[in-house]
Tab-separated table of C-alpha atoms (C1' of nucleotides) in Angstrom:
chain	number	residue	atom	x	y	z
E	1	MET	CA	-0.059	0.057	0.025
E	2	SER	CA	2.972	2.281	-0.178
E	3	SER	CA	3.391	3.411	-3.562
E	4	HIS	CA	0.305	4.961	-5.052
E	5	ALA	CA	1.669	5.961	-8.174
E	6	ILE	CA	-1.522	6.934	-10.010
E	7	THR	CA	-4.425	7.936	-7.897
E	8	GLU	CA	-7.220	9.533	-10.196
E	9	THR	CA	-9.960	11.551	-8.400
E	10	VAL	CA	-11.929	9.015	-6.462
E	11	PRO	CA	-15.691	9.256	-6.472
E	12	VAL	CA	-16.188	10.299	-3.004
E	13	GLY	CA	-19.603	8.732	-2.927
E	14	ALA	CA	-20.429	5.529	-1.075
E	15	SER	CA	-17.067	4.073	-0.409
E	16	ALA	CA	-13.740	5.825	0.211
E	17	GLU	CA	-11.623	3.761	-2.220
E	18	ARG	CA	-12.447	1.581	-5.269
E	19	SER	CA	-12.409	-2.044	-4.994
E	20	THR	CA	-9.198	-3.906	-5.838
E	21	ARG	CA	-10.760	-5.487	-8.750
E	22	ASP	CA	-11.628	-2.032	-10.113
E	23	GLN	CA	-8.101	-0.798	-9.387
E	24	ILE	CA	-6.672	-3.608	-11.256
E	25	LEU	CA	-8.884	-2.909	-14.314
E	26	ASP	CA	-8.050	0.863	-14.181
E	27	ALA	CA	-4.400	0.219	-14.129
E	28	SER	CA	-4.782	-2.324	-16.731
E	29	VAL	CA	-6.258	0.279	-19.115
E	30	VAL	CA	-3.257	2.775	-18.514
E	31	CYS	CA	-0.634	-0.004	-18.920
E	32	PHE	CA	-2.198	-1.866	-22.050
E	33	ALA	CA	-2.611	1.388	-23.650
E	34	TYR	CA	0.948	2.597	-22.865
E	35	ALA	CA	2.773	-0.481	-23.666
E	36	GLY	CA	0.279	-2.635	-25.622
E	37	TYR	CA	-0.490	-6.423	-24.761
E	38	SER	CA	2.939	-7.977	-25.109
E	39	GLY	CA	4.864	-4.953	-23.701
E	40	THR	CA	2.770	-5.046	-20.645
E	41	SER	CA	3.615	-7.678	-17.903
E	42	LEU	CA	1.192	-8.492	-15.013
E	43	ASN	CA	3.992	-7.507	-12.801
E	44	ASP	CA	3.660	-3.945	-14.071
E	45	ILE	CA	-0.054	-3.836	-13.329
E	46	ALA	CA	0.215	-5.389	-10.083
E	47	ALA	CA	2.925	-2.999	-9.072
E	48	GLU	CA	0.656	-0.166	-10.292
E	49	VAL	CA	-1.995	-1.264	-7.907
E	50	GLY	CA	0.347	-2.089	-5.130
E	51	ILE	CA	-0.053	-5.722	-5.027
E	52	ARG	CA	1.769	-8.811	-6.200
E	53	ARG	CA	1.206	-10.773	-9.435
E	54	PRO	CA	-0.461	-13.873	-7.917
E	55	SER	CA	-2.920	-11.516	-6.126
E	56	LEU	CA	-3.688	-10.059	-9.357
E	57	LEU	CA	-4.374	-13.483	-10.803
E	58	HIS	CA	-6.708	-14.290	-7.948
E	59	HIS	CA	-9.069	-11.562	-9.455
E	60	PHE	CA	-8.609	-12.313	-13.183
E	61	ALA	CA	-7.910	-16.071	-14.244
E	62	SER	CA	-5.349	-15.059	-16.755
E	63	LYS	CA	-3.556	-12.163	-18.587
E	64	GLU	CA	-5.808	-12.734	-21.505
E	65	VAL	CA	-9.038	-12.719	-19.476
E	66	LEU	CA	-8.066	-9.621	-17.885
E	67	TYR	CA	-7.396	-7.963	-21.176
E	68	GLY	CA	-10.764	-9.034	-22.504
E	69	GLU	CA	-12.476	-7.605	-19.615
E	70	VAL	CA	-10.704	-4.106	-19.816
E	71	PHE	CA	-11.621	-4.154	-23.723
E	72	GLU	CA	-15.145	-5.272	-23.010
E	73	ARG	CA	-16.031	-2.719	-20.208
E	74	LEU	CA	-14.644	0.229	-22.494
E	75	LEU	CA	-16.319	-0.962	-25.599
E	76	GLY	CA	-19.513	-1.101	-23.933
E	77	ASP	CA	-19.234	2.287	-22.366
E	78	TRP	CA	-18.513	3.584	-25.909
E	79	PHE	CA	-21.258	1.838	-27.548
E	80	ALA	CA	-23.808	3.320	-25.053
E	81	ARG	CA	-22.508	6.717	-25.733
E	82	LEU	CA	-22.605	6.330	-29.485
E	83	VAL	CA	-26.132	4.634	-29.618
E	84	GLY	CA	-27.282	7.409	-27.322
E	85	ALA	CA	-26.171	9.992	-29.783
E	86	ILE	CA	-27.784	7.904	-32.741
E	87	ASP	CA	-31.130	7.689	-31.124
E	88	VAL	CA	-31.795	11.331	-30.880
E	89	PRO	CA	-34.614	12.836	-32.908
E	90	ALA	CA	-32.611	14.817	-35.654
E	91	SER	CA	-31.807	14.228	-39.215
E	92	GLY	CA	-29.345	15.370	-41.901
E	93	TRP	CA	-26.313	17.312	-40.984
E	94	LYS	CA	-27.537	18.131	-37.453
E	95	LYS	CA	-27.386	14.206	-36.672
E	96	VAL	CA	-24.102	13.781	-38.154
E	97	GLU	CA	-22.699	16.558	-36.273
E	98	GLY	CA	-24.212	15.275	-32.975
E	99	VAL	CA	-22.528	11.889	-33.260
E	100	LEU	CA	-19.242	13.329	-34.255
E	101	ARG	CA	-19.454	15.496	-31.299
E	102	ALA	CA	-20.372	12.514	-29.086
E	103	GLY	CA	-17.642	10.460	-30.430
E	104	PHE	CA	-15.159	13.129	-30.104
E	105	ASN	CA	-16.083	13.861	-26.523
E	106	PHE	CA	-15.782	10.187	-25.453
E	107	PHE	CA	-12.492	10.000	-27.070
E	108	ALA	CA	-11.376	12.907	-25.227
E	109	ASP	CA	-12.522	11.638	-22.001
E	110	ASN	CA	-11.007	8.113	-22.577
E	111	PRO	CA	-7.905	8.818	-24.665
E	112	ASN	CA	-6.355	5.362	-23.474
E	113	TYR	CA	-9.474	3.638	-24.937
E	114	VAL	CA	-8.679	5.009	-28.340
E	115	ILE	CA	-4.992	3.664	-27.980
E	116	LEU	CA	-6.359	0.413	-27.133
E	117	MET	CA	-8.727	0.120	-29.922
E	118	ARG	CA	-6.117	1.320	-32.403
E	119	ARG	CA	-3.627	-1.308	-31.124
E	120	GLU	CA	-6.377	-3.998	-31.505
E	121	ALA	CA	-7.198	-2.777	-34.975
E	122	ILE	CA	-3.592	-3.125	-35.974
E	123	ASP	CA	-3.257	-6.467	-34.522
E	124	GLY	CA	-6.364	-7.606	-36.138
E	125	GLY	CA	-8.056	-8.491	-32.792
E	126	VAL	CA	-5.689	-11.448	-32.082
E	127	HIS	CA	-5.505	-10.617	-28.351
E	128	LEU	CA	-9.502	-10.701	-28.194
E	129	GLY	CA	-11.755	-13.469	-28.020
E	130	ILE	CA	-14.384	-11.435	-29.812
E	131	ASP	CA	-14.403	-10.311	-33.399
E	132	LEU	CA	-14.209	-6.461	-32.952
E	133	ALA	CA	-15.336	-5.942	-36.668
E	134	ALA	CA	-18.378	-8.056	-36.359
E	135	VAL	CA	-19.493	-6.370	-33.168
E	136	LEU	CA	-19.192	-2.897	-34.824
E	137	ARG	CA	-20.521	-4.004	-38.067
E	138	PRO	CA	-24.287	-3.371	-37.430
E	139	LEU	CA	-23.660	0.374	-36.540
E	140	PHE	CA	-21.385	0.499	-39.594
E	141	ASP	CA	-23.857	-0.565	-41.889
E	142	GLU	CA	-26.733	1.658	-40.390
E	143	ALA	CA	-24.549	4.717	-40.713
E	144	ALA	CA	-23.808	3.889	-44.302
E	145	ASP	CA	-27.557	3.404	-44.971
E	146	TYR	CA	-28.212	6.686	-43.260
E	147	PHE	CA	-25.654	8.463	-45.454
E	148	ARG	CA	-27.089	7.037	-48.521
E	149	ARG	CA	-30.599	7.932	-47.842
E	150	GLU	CA	-29.442	11.674	-47.211
E	151	MET	CA	-27.516	11.636	-50.252
E	152	ASP	CA	-30.272	10.415	-52.426
E	153	ALA	CA	-32.444	13.081	-50.885
E	154	GLY	CA	-30.013	15.633	-51.837
E	155	THR	CA	-29.138	16.906	-48.194
E	156	PHE	CA	-25.518	15.344	-48.713
E	157	ARG	CA	-23.405	15.420	-51.571
E	158	GLN	CA	-23.043	12.239	-53.473
E	159	GLN	CA	-20.068	10.098	-52.117
E	160	ASN	CA	-19.172	6.574	-51.276
E	161	ALA	CA	-20.925	6.100	-47.989
E	162	GLU	CA	-18.433	3.452	-46.673
E	163	GLN	CA	-15.457	5.371	-47.673
E	164	LEU	CA	-16.943	8.337	-46.142
E	165	LEU	CA	-17.281	6.516	-42.823
E	166	LEU	CA	-13.591	4.946	-42.891
E	167	THR	CA	-12.422	8.560	-43.358
E	168	GLY	CA	-14.120	9.872	-40.601
E	169	TYR	CA	-12.997	7.065	-38.645
E	170	GLY	CA	-9.436	7.888	-39.299
E	171	ALA	CA	-9.626	11.246	-39.024
E	172	LEU	CA	-11.154	11.165	-35.366
E	173	LEU	CA	-9.310	8.393	-33.884
E	174	SER	CA	-5.871	9.131	-35.284
E	175	TYR	CA	-5.854	12.520	-33.432
E	176	PHE	CA	-6.152	10.749	-29.976
E	177	SER	CA	-4.163	7.561	-30.742
E	178	ASP	CA	-1.188	9.334	-32.115
E	179	ALA	CA	-1.383	12.233	-29.624
E	180	PRO	CA	2.188	11.251	-28.312
E	181	PHE	CA	3.591	11.931	-31.792
E	182	LEU	CA	1.385	14.794	-32.705
E	183	GLU	CA	2.615	16.840	-29.719
E	184	GLY	CA	5.980	17.075	-31.591
E	185	LEU	CA	4.181	18.334	-34.491
E	186	LEU	CA	2.024	21.083	-32.846
E	187	ASP	CA	4.203	22.355	-30.045
E	188	GLU	CA	1.357	21.695	-27.441
E	189	ASN	CA	-0.310	18.974	-25.769
E	190	PRO	CA	-2.860	17.492	-28.323
E	191	LEU	CA	-5.140	16.717	-25.307
E	192	SER	CA	-5.096	20.023	-23.550
E	193	SER	CA	-8.451	21.737	-23.492
E	194	GLY	CA	-7.552	24.543	-26.007
E	195	ALA	CA	-6.170	21.765	-28.536
E	196	LEU	CA	-9.239	19.808	-28.106
E	197	ASP	CA	-11.521	22.786	-28.733
E	198	ARG	CA	-9.585	23.647	-32.003
E	199	ARG	CA	-9.612	20.174	-33.006
E	200	SER	CA	-13.325	19.556	-32.570
E	201	ALA	CA	-14.098	22.876	-34.284
E	202	HIS	CA	-12.164	21.732	-37.220
E	203	ILE	CA	-13.571	18.226	-37.559
E	204	ILE	CA	-17.103	19.620	-37.485
E	205	GLU	CA	-16.247	22.427	-40.172
E	206	PHE	CA	-14.250	19.980	-42.569
E	207	PHE	CA	-16.915	17.348	-42.601
E	208	GLN	CA	-19.638	20.036	-42.919
E	209	ALA	CA	-17.574	21.401	-46.006
E	210	ALA	CA	-17.352	17.787	-47.349
E	211	LEU	CA	-20.872	16.858	-46.826
E	212	VAL	CA	-23.308	19.587	-47.041
E	213	PRO	CA	-23.931	20.920	-50.672
E	214	PRO	CA	-23.110	24.706	-51.291
E	215	ASP	CA	-26.496	25.618	-51.822
E	216	GLU	CA	-27.871	23.949	-48.647
E	217	PRO	CA	-26.826	26.018	-45.699
E	218	ALA	CA	-26.359	23.320	-43.025
Z	1	MET	CA	22.143	-0.451	-53.073
Z	2	SER	CA	19.137	-0.472	-50.565
Z	3	SER	CA	16.705	1.315	-52.328
Z	4	HIS	CA	14.839	-1.774	-53.579
Z	5	ALA	CA	11.767	-2.465	-51.759
Z	6	ILE	CA	10.815	-6.100	-51.205
Z	7	THR	CA	11.812	-7.826	-54.283
Z	8	GLU	CA	10.515	-11.247	-54.616
Z	9	THR	CA	12.108	-11.847	-58.194
Z	10	VAL	CA	15.847	-12.001	-57.653
Z	11	PRO	CA	17.790	-10.285	-60.319
Z	12	VAL	CA	20.057	-12.971	-61.684
Z	13	GLY	CA	22.754	-10.963	-63.036
Z	14	ALA	CA	25.417	-9.960	-60.396
Z	15	SER	CA	24.449	-11.897	-57.612
Z	16	ALA	CA	22.103	-15.126	-56.942
Z	17	GLU	CA	20.366	-13.730	-53.857
Z	18	ARG	CA	20.166	-11.058	-51.701
Z	19	SER	CA	22.685	-10.453	-48.862
Z	20	THR	CA	21.878	-11.991	-45.460
Z	21	ARG	CA	21.805	-8.393	-44.091
Z	22	ASP	CA	19.237	-7.514	-46.359
Z	23	GLN	CA	17.214	-10.480	-45.874
Z	24	ILE	CA	17.285	-9.795	-42.377
Z	25	LEU	CA	15.982	-6.227	-42.884
Z	26	ASP	CA	13.232	-7.548	-45.082
Z	27	ALA	CA	12.072	-10.016	-42.642
Z	28	SER	CA	12.322	-7.592	-39.783
Z	29	VAL	CA	9.765	-5.172	-41.411
Z	30	VAL	CA	7.328	-7.955	-41.633
Z	31	CYS	CA	7.916	-9.177	-38.272
Z	32	PHE	CA	7.807	-5.807	-36.522
Z	33	ALA	CA	4.835	-4.696	-38.501
Z	34	TYR	CA	2.892	-7.809	-37.621
Z	35	ALA	CA	3.531	-8.144	-34.057
Z	36	GLY	CA	5.171	-4.741	-32.994
Z	37	TYR	CA	8.619	-4.342	-31.291
Z	38	SER	CA	8.026	-6.211	-27.962
Z	39	GLY	CA	5.816	-8.792	-29.614
Z	40	THR	CA	8.736	-9.763	-32.033
Z	41	SER	CA	11.489	-11.885	-31.007
Z	42	LEU	CA	14.874	-12.060	-32.723
Z	43	ASN	CA	14.315	-15.666	-33.045
Z	44	ASP	CA	11.086	-15.014	-35.108
Z	45	ILE	CA	13.258	-12.876	-37.470
Z	46	ALA	CA	16.028	-15.351	-37.671
Z	47	ALA	CA	13.704	-18.077	-38.390
Z	48	GLU	CA	12.214	-16.278	-41.238
Z	49	VAL	CA	15.748	-15.706	-42.729
Z	50	GLY	CA	16.575	-19.305	-42.175
Z	51	ILE	CA	19.590	-18.568	-39.779
Z	52	ARG	CA	19.994	-18.809	-35.993
Z	53	ARG	CA	19.631	-15.787	-33.668
Z	54	PRO	CA	23.402	-15.449	-32.833
Z	55	SER	CA	24.095	-15.241	-36.636
Z	56	LEU	CA	21.591	-12.500	-36.856
Z	57	LEU	CA	23.367	-10.608	-33.923
Z	58	HIS	CA	26.514	-11.085	-35.984
Z	59	HIS	CA	24.930	-8.295	-38.362
Z	60	PHE	CA	23.169	-6.052	-35.960
Z	61	ALA	CA	24.593	-5.428	-32.638
Z	62	SER	CA	21.139	-5.529	-30.950
Z	63	LYS	CA	17.394	-5.539	-31.246
Z	64	GLU	CA	17.165	-1.985	-30.992
Z	65	VAL	CA	19.937	-1.290	-33.507
Z	66	LEU	CA	18.210	-3.679	-36.143
Z	67	TYR	CA	14.964	-1.907	-35.374
Z	68	GLY	CA	16.201	1.480	-35.832
Z	69	GLU	CA	17.768	0.564	-39.171
Z	70	VAL	CA	14.668	-0.915	-40.312
Z	71	PHE	CA	12.692	2.174	-39.672
Z	72	GLU	CA	15.468	4.542	-41.093
Z	73	ARG	CA	15.627	2.692	-44.263
Z	74	LEU	CA	11.722	2.973	-44.758
Z	75	LEU	CA	11.504	6.560	-43.687
Z	76	GLY	CA	14.308	7.640	-46.175
Z	77	ASP	CA	12.417	5.979	-49.082
Z	78	TRP	CA	9.067	7.636	-47.991
Z	79	PHE	CA	10.759	10.933	-47.596
Z	80	ALA	CA	12.309	10.662	-51.149
Z	81	ARG	CA	8.897	9.834	-52.593
Z	82	LEU	CA	7.151	12.716	-50.787
Z	83	VAL	CA	9.847	15.272	-51.766
Z	84	GLY	CA	9.678	14.184	-55.131
Z	85	ALA	CA	6.010	14.756	-55.332
Z	86	ILE	CA	6.108	18.115	-53.542
Z	87	ASP	CA	8.787	19.511	-55.916
Z	88	VAL	CA	6.783	19.024	-59.138
Z	89	PRO	CA	5.791	22.483	-60.891
Z	90	ALA	CA	2.212	22.613	-59.891
Z	91	SER	CA	0.116	24.716	-57.671
Z	92	GLY	CA	-3.421	24.712	-55.917
Z	93	TRP	CA	-5.494	21.540	-55.882
Z	94	LYS	CA	-3.368	19.943	-58.475
Z	95	LYS	CA	-0.330	19.997	-56.166
Z	96	VAL	CA	-2.231	18.754	-53.366
Z	97	GLU	CA	-3.762	15.868	-55.501
Z	98	GLY	CA	-0.151	14.929	-56.701
Z	99	VAL	CA	1.198	14.686	-53.222
Z	100	LEU	CA	-2.058	12.760	-51.977
Z	101	ARG	CA	-1.745	10.213	-54.833
Z	102	ALA	CA	1.988	9.831	-54.231
Z	103	GLY	CA	1.488	9.288	-50.411
Z	104	PHE	CA	-1.251	6.814	-51.127
Z	105	ASN	CA	0.680	4.744	-53.789
Z	106	PHE	CA	3.624	4.535	-51.369
Z	107	PHE	CA	1.397	3.308	-48.694
Z	108	ALA	CA	-0.295	0.968	-50.948
Z	109	ASP	CA	3.228	-0.345	-52.013
Z	110	ASN	CA	4.385	-0.537	-48.537
Z	111	PRO	CA	1.430	-1.435	-46.222
Z	112	ASN	CA	3.970	-2.648	-43.496
Z	113	TYR	CA	5.728	0.655	-43.331
Z	114	VAL	CA	2.287	2.281	-42.581
Z	115	ILE	CA	1.801	-0.239	-39.657
Z	116	LEU	CA	5.363	0.324	-38.377
Z	117	MET	CA	4.814	4.109	-38.548
Z	118	ARG	CA	1.597	3.874	-36.681
Z	119	ARG	CA	3.048	1.542	-33.974
Z	120	GLU	CA	5.775	4.168	-33.543
Z	121	ALA	CA	3.387	7.118	-33.368
Z	122	ILE	CA	1.276	5.405	-30.741
Z	123	ASP	CA	4.217	4.552	-28.691
Z	124	GLY	CA	5.554	7.870	-28.808
Z	125	GLY	CA	8.734	6.795	-30.412
Z	126	VAL	CA	10.153	4.919	-27.339
Z	127	HIS	CA	11.857	2.483	-29.559
Z	128	LEU	CA	13.520	4.896	-31.650
Z	129	GLY	CA	16.486	6.962	-30.922
Z	130	ILE	CA	15.543	9.491	-33.326
Z	131	ASP	CA	12.636	11.858	-32.663
Z	132	LEU	CA	9.989	10.916	-35.554
Z	133	ALA	CA	8.117	14.400	-35.129
Z	134	ALA	CA	11.332	16.637	-35.334
Z	135	VAL	CA	12.027	14.769	-38.760
Z	136	LEU	CA	8.714	15.222	-40.160
Z	137	ARG	CA	8.409	18.669	-38.766
Z	138	PRO	CA	9.824	20.807	-41.536
Z	139	LEU	CA	7.613	18.999	-44.181
Z	140	PHE	CA	4.552	19.470	-42.029
Z	141	ASP	CA	5.455	23.261	-41.451
Z	142	GLU	CA	6.080	23.545	-45.092
Z	143	ALA	CA	2.678	21.967	-46.112
Z	144	ALA	CA	0.763	24.222	-43.519
Z	145	ASP	CA	2.270	27.271	-45.230
Z	146	TYR	CA	1.339	26.147	-48.640
Z	147	PHE	CA	-2.230	25.662	-47.466
Z	148	ARG	CA	-2.433	28.967	-45.808
Z	149	ARG	CA	-1.160	30.888	-48.985
Z	150	GLU	CA	-3.739	28.904	-51.334
Z	151	MET	CA	-6.483	29.873	-48.746
Z	152	ASP	CA	-5.451	33.467	-48.594
Z	153	ALA	CA	-5.320	33.452	-52.324
Z	154	GLY	CA	-8.873	32.031	-52.446
Z	155	THR	CA	-7.989	28.764	-54.164
Z	156	PHE	CA	-8.780	26.837	-51.016
Z	157	ARG	CA	-11.701	27.298	-48.519
Z	158	GLN	CA	-10.489	28.818	-45.310
Z	159	GLN	CA	-9.640	26.387	-42.829
Z	160	ASN	CA	-7.002	25.593	-39.967
Z	161	ALA	CA	-4.077	24.452	-42.083
Z	162	GLU	CA	-2.477	22.394	-39.251
Z	163	GLN	CA	-5.795	20.656	-38.561
Z	164	LEU	CA	-6.348	19.965	-42.200
Z	165	LEU	CA	-2.882	18.161	-42.296
Z	166	LEU	CA	-3.750	15.979	-39.317
Z	167	THR	CA	-7.058	15.108	-40.817
Z	168	GLY	CA	-5.339	13.938	-44.070
Z	169	TYR	CA	-2.686	12.118	-42.178
Z	170	GLY	CA	-5.438	10.276	-40.194
Z	171	ALA	CA	-7.532	9.454	-43.150
Z	172	LEU	CA	-4.657	8.407	-45.229
Z	173	LEU	CA	-2.719	6.047	-42.926
Z	174	SER	CA	-5.648	4.625	-41.051
Z	175	TYR	CA	-6.922	2.637	-43.974
Z	176	PHE	CA	-3.535	0.989	-44.332
Z	177	SER	CA	-2.505	0.554	-40.691
Z	178	ASP	CA	-5.951	-0.818	-39.713
Z	179	ALA	CA	-6.372	-3.099	-42.886
Z	180	PRO	CA	-6.768	-6.300	-40.622
Z	181	PHE	CA	-9.599	-4.806	-38.870
Z	182	LEU	CA	-11.180	-3.047	-41.838
Z	183	GLU	CA	-11.430	-6.241	-43.846
Z	184	GLY	CA	-14.116	-7.278	-41.226
Z	185	LEU	CA	-16.262	-4.038	-41.923
Z	186	LEU	CA	-16.039	-3.981	-45.747
Z	187	ASP	CA	-16.121	-7.800	-46.642
Z	188	GLU	CA	-13.104	-7.736	-48.845
Z	189	ASN	CA	-9.468	-7.255	-48.604
Z	190	PRO	CA	-8.706	-3.613	-48.211
Z	191	LEU	CA	-5.345	-4.143	-50.076
Z	192	SER	CA	-6.836	-5.613	-53.145
Z	193	SER	CA	-6.514	-3.555	-56.251
Z	194	GLY	CA	-10.137	-2.953	-56.449
Z	195	ALA	CA	-10.554	-1.672	-53.002
Z	196	LEU	CA	-7.389	0.421	-53.488
Z	197	ASP	CA	-8.942	1.917	-56.332
Z	198	ARG	CA	-12.023	2.891	-54.494
Z	199	ARG	CA	-10.199	4.221	-51.588
Z	200	SER	CA	-7.784	6.290	-53.728
Z	201	ALA	CA	-10.779	7.712	-55.654
Z	202	HIS	CA	-12.765	8.650	-52.319
Z	203	ILE	CA	-9.771	10.152	-50.852
Z	204	ILE	CA	-9.154	12.543	-53.827
Z	205	GLU	CA	-12.837	13.237	-54.300
Z	206	PHE	CA	-13.408	13.920	-50.549
Z	207	PHE	CA	-10.547	16.376	-50.043
Z	208	GLN	CA	-11.345	18.020	-53.164
Z	209	ALA	CA	-14.947	18.664	-52.013
Z	210	ALA	CA	-13.624	19.861	-48.747
Z	211	LEU	CA	-10.886	21.998	-50.084
Z	212	VAL	CA	-11.858	23.580	-53.260
Z	213	PRO	CA	-14.426	26.224	-53.225
Z	214	PRO	CA	-17.738	25.545	-55.090
Z	215	ASP	CA	-17.415	28.292	-57.670
Z	216	GLU	CA	-13.777	27.322	-58.385
Z	217	PRO	CA	-13.750	23.999	-60.853
Z	218	ALA	CA	-10.610	22.457	-59.339
O	1	DG	C1'	49.927	-25.391	-48.878
O	2	DC	C1'	48.850	-21.630	-45.316
O	3	DT	C1'	46.714	-17.918	-43.141
O	4	DC	C1'	43.120	-15.108	-41.998
O	5	DA	C1'	38.595	-12.690	-42.178
O	6	DG	C1'	33.792	-13.239	-42.451
O	7	DC	C1'	29.943	-15.986	-41.365
O	8	DC	C1'	27.190	-19.287	-38.943
O	9	DC	C1'	26.800	-22.545	-35.554
O	10	DT	C1'	26.138	-24.938	-30.706
O	11	DA	C1'	26.071	-23.972	-26.035
O	12	DC	C1'	25.527	-21.179	-22.403
O	13	DC	C1'	24.266	-17.031	-19.540
O	14	DT	C1'	21.036	-13.870	-16.718
O	15	DA	C1'	16.548	-11.659	-16.584
O	16	DC	C1'	12.022	-12.066	-16.797
O	17	DC	C1'	7.585	-13.972	-18.371
O	18	DG	C1'	2.720	-16.123	-17.215
O	19	DG	C1'	0.931	-19.017	-14.203
O	20	DT	C1'	0.616	-22.363	-9.958
O	21	DA	C1'	1.426	-24.248	-5.230
O	22	DG	C1'	0.993	-23.727	-0.753
O	23	DG	C1'	0.298	-21.191	3.208
O	24	DT	C1'	-1.228	-17.141	6.216
O	25	DA	C1'	-4.183	-13.252	8.346
O	26	DG	C1'	-8.490	-12.154	9.357
O	27	DG	C1'	-13.516	-11.200	8.874
O	28	DA	C1'	-18.170	-13.782	8.938
O	29	DC	C1'	-21.326	-16.942	10.149
O	30	DT	C1'	-22.996	-21.167	12.821
J	1	DA	C1'	-14.697	-22.759	19.261
J	2	DG	C1'	-14.997	-24.475	14.726
J	3	DT	C1'	-15.314	-23.548	9.881
J	4	DC	C1'	-15.485	-21.092	5.680
J	5	DC	C1'	-14.010	-17.851	2.646
J	6	DT	C1'	-11.544	-13.898	0.613
J	7	DA	C1'	-7.227	-11.599	-0.334
J	8	DC	C1'	-2.975	-11.389	-0.049
J	9	DC	C1'	1.577	-13.388	0.383
J	10	DT	C1'	6.439	-16.283	-0.756
J	11	DA	C1'	8.563	-19.587	-3.340
J	12	DC	C1'	8.849	-21.926	-7.485
J	13	DC	C1'	7.757	-23.968	-12.245
J	14	DG	C1'	8.821	-24.265	-17.175
J	15	DG	C1'	9.546	-21.516	-21.070
J	16	DT	C1'	11.504	-17.820	-23.614
J	17	DA	C1'	13.787	-13.251	-23.993
J	18	DG	C1'	18.056	-10.801	-25.532
J	19	DG	C1'	22.886	-11.329	-25.588
J	20	DT	C1'	27.629	-13.617	-25.276
J	21	DA	C1'	31.641	-16.974	-25.735
J	22	DG	C1'	33.955	-19.777	-28.560
J	23	DG	C1'	34.580	-23.153	-32.297
J	24	DG	C1'	34.132	-24.834	-37.203
J	25	DC	C1'	33.707	-24.168	-41.920
J	26	DT	C1'	34.618	-21.573	-46.332
J	27	DG	C1'	36.722	-18.972	-49.622
J	28	DA	C1'	40.070	-15.327	-51.268
J	29	DG	C1'	44.990	-13.706	-51.090
J	30	DC	C1'	49.539	-15.059	-50.527
DNA sequence: GCTCAGCCCTACCTACCGGTAGGTAGGACT
DNA sequence: AGTCCTACCTACCGGTAGGTAGGGCTGAGC
């Protein structure tokens, strides 16, 4: 209990401190995001929590199980946020803007999640039992259909809907996943509130310029 | 000398096969891209070449040195291609399109390079002696200046130049770095020639829509 | 022939990996 | 008191990591 390296602001509601299990999950997100699956040892995580590796394995059967649980928890949060933004009664550009903002804000709140997701996408999901693409597929198809409908209605410019989604995916996530690198290009912390505001404004402006026809004022 | 990318068909003129050193470098690109720095063992690379690990270490002093050399070689190739596209006598959208196409084609030819670069950007360059962002910085600033000049001249729509570059960076690279994942979304190999044509066309079309003002026909 | 450098090998080292075995402290419930 | 159970510990397992020592083979130059 001597070395509290990373103590986030603990919710001071019911219990004074989080359960060991939750502390492990929190530390795991940080470690896996920072060094990847194979670059993170269970000792690293245990040390962050302040326990020994066997004690960690008392809470999670194996490294793989722990990783899966970390990922599942974050994926669930993200899904909920996304679906919440999709289900608002809006249409046309306003809806796209809402979803873009929701995604952006979630990523800004959970930059480690973006890094985790990216690593997993690059690795093709080998560390995960689940098929990440298959999980996201329904949302992807739904979004593509939405774009196509708006394009056919003339609300959006005609473009390849799937490609459009991939472009948005890349533009949105790369900013967060590559933040350590981008800091060297921008001369400021990309996750500072000022930089985030600038990024958010650009994303919205850029996609509006690409999507909304010139004659249609948003 | 070393400017050859991965050539399967060995030139039968001077030497019957590539030097062991070059074979090691080639195998390293594949392995490091596939499994990352810490996920790749020197045994993996040596096995790919068909030698033992100590023999590999005869050619490269350490894993770190090997990795650095792999990266430096690819970075040099990419830089040359990029600068070549920048230095053509063109302006306005035509120049941007040329650079976009050059980047796209290089990435399509060297998908493993994109993955390597992505991994390094996520890791913040910890495995590299060099500062990746510092190396790319001059090109980044030059490009931003170019955009600003075109915007002021009215050739491009007014936007944040640096943010624009980041968006392009993300949209371009993510398609290649996350190809294993995207295959599950697209139901086809993202690196097949058909898929590449479709992606290339979209990238060009999309950025043109976002950059070129409605009244200016390219 | 001989030497000698270059290349590759086997054998070995230490450090660390994920995971297990077995034991202990202490709270709760009977 | 006796019995569970949770949570943690130390000690250890087999396996693998990166790296080193040193010997053998080969081919070019003499």
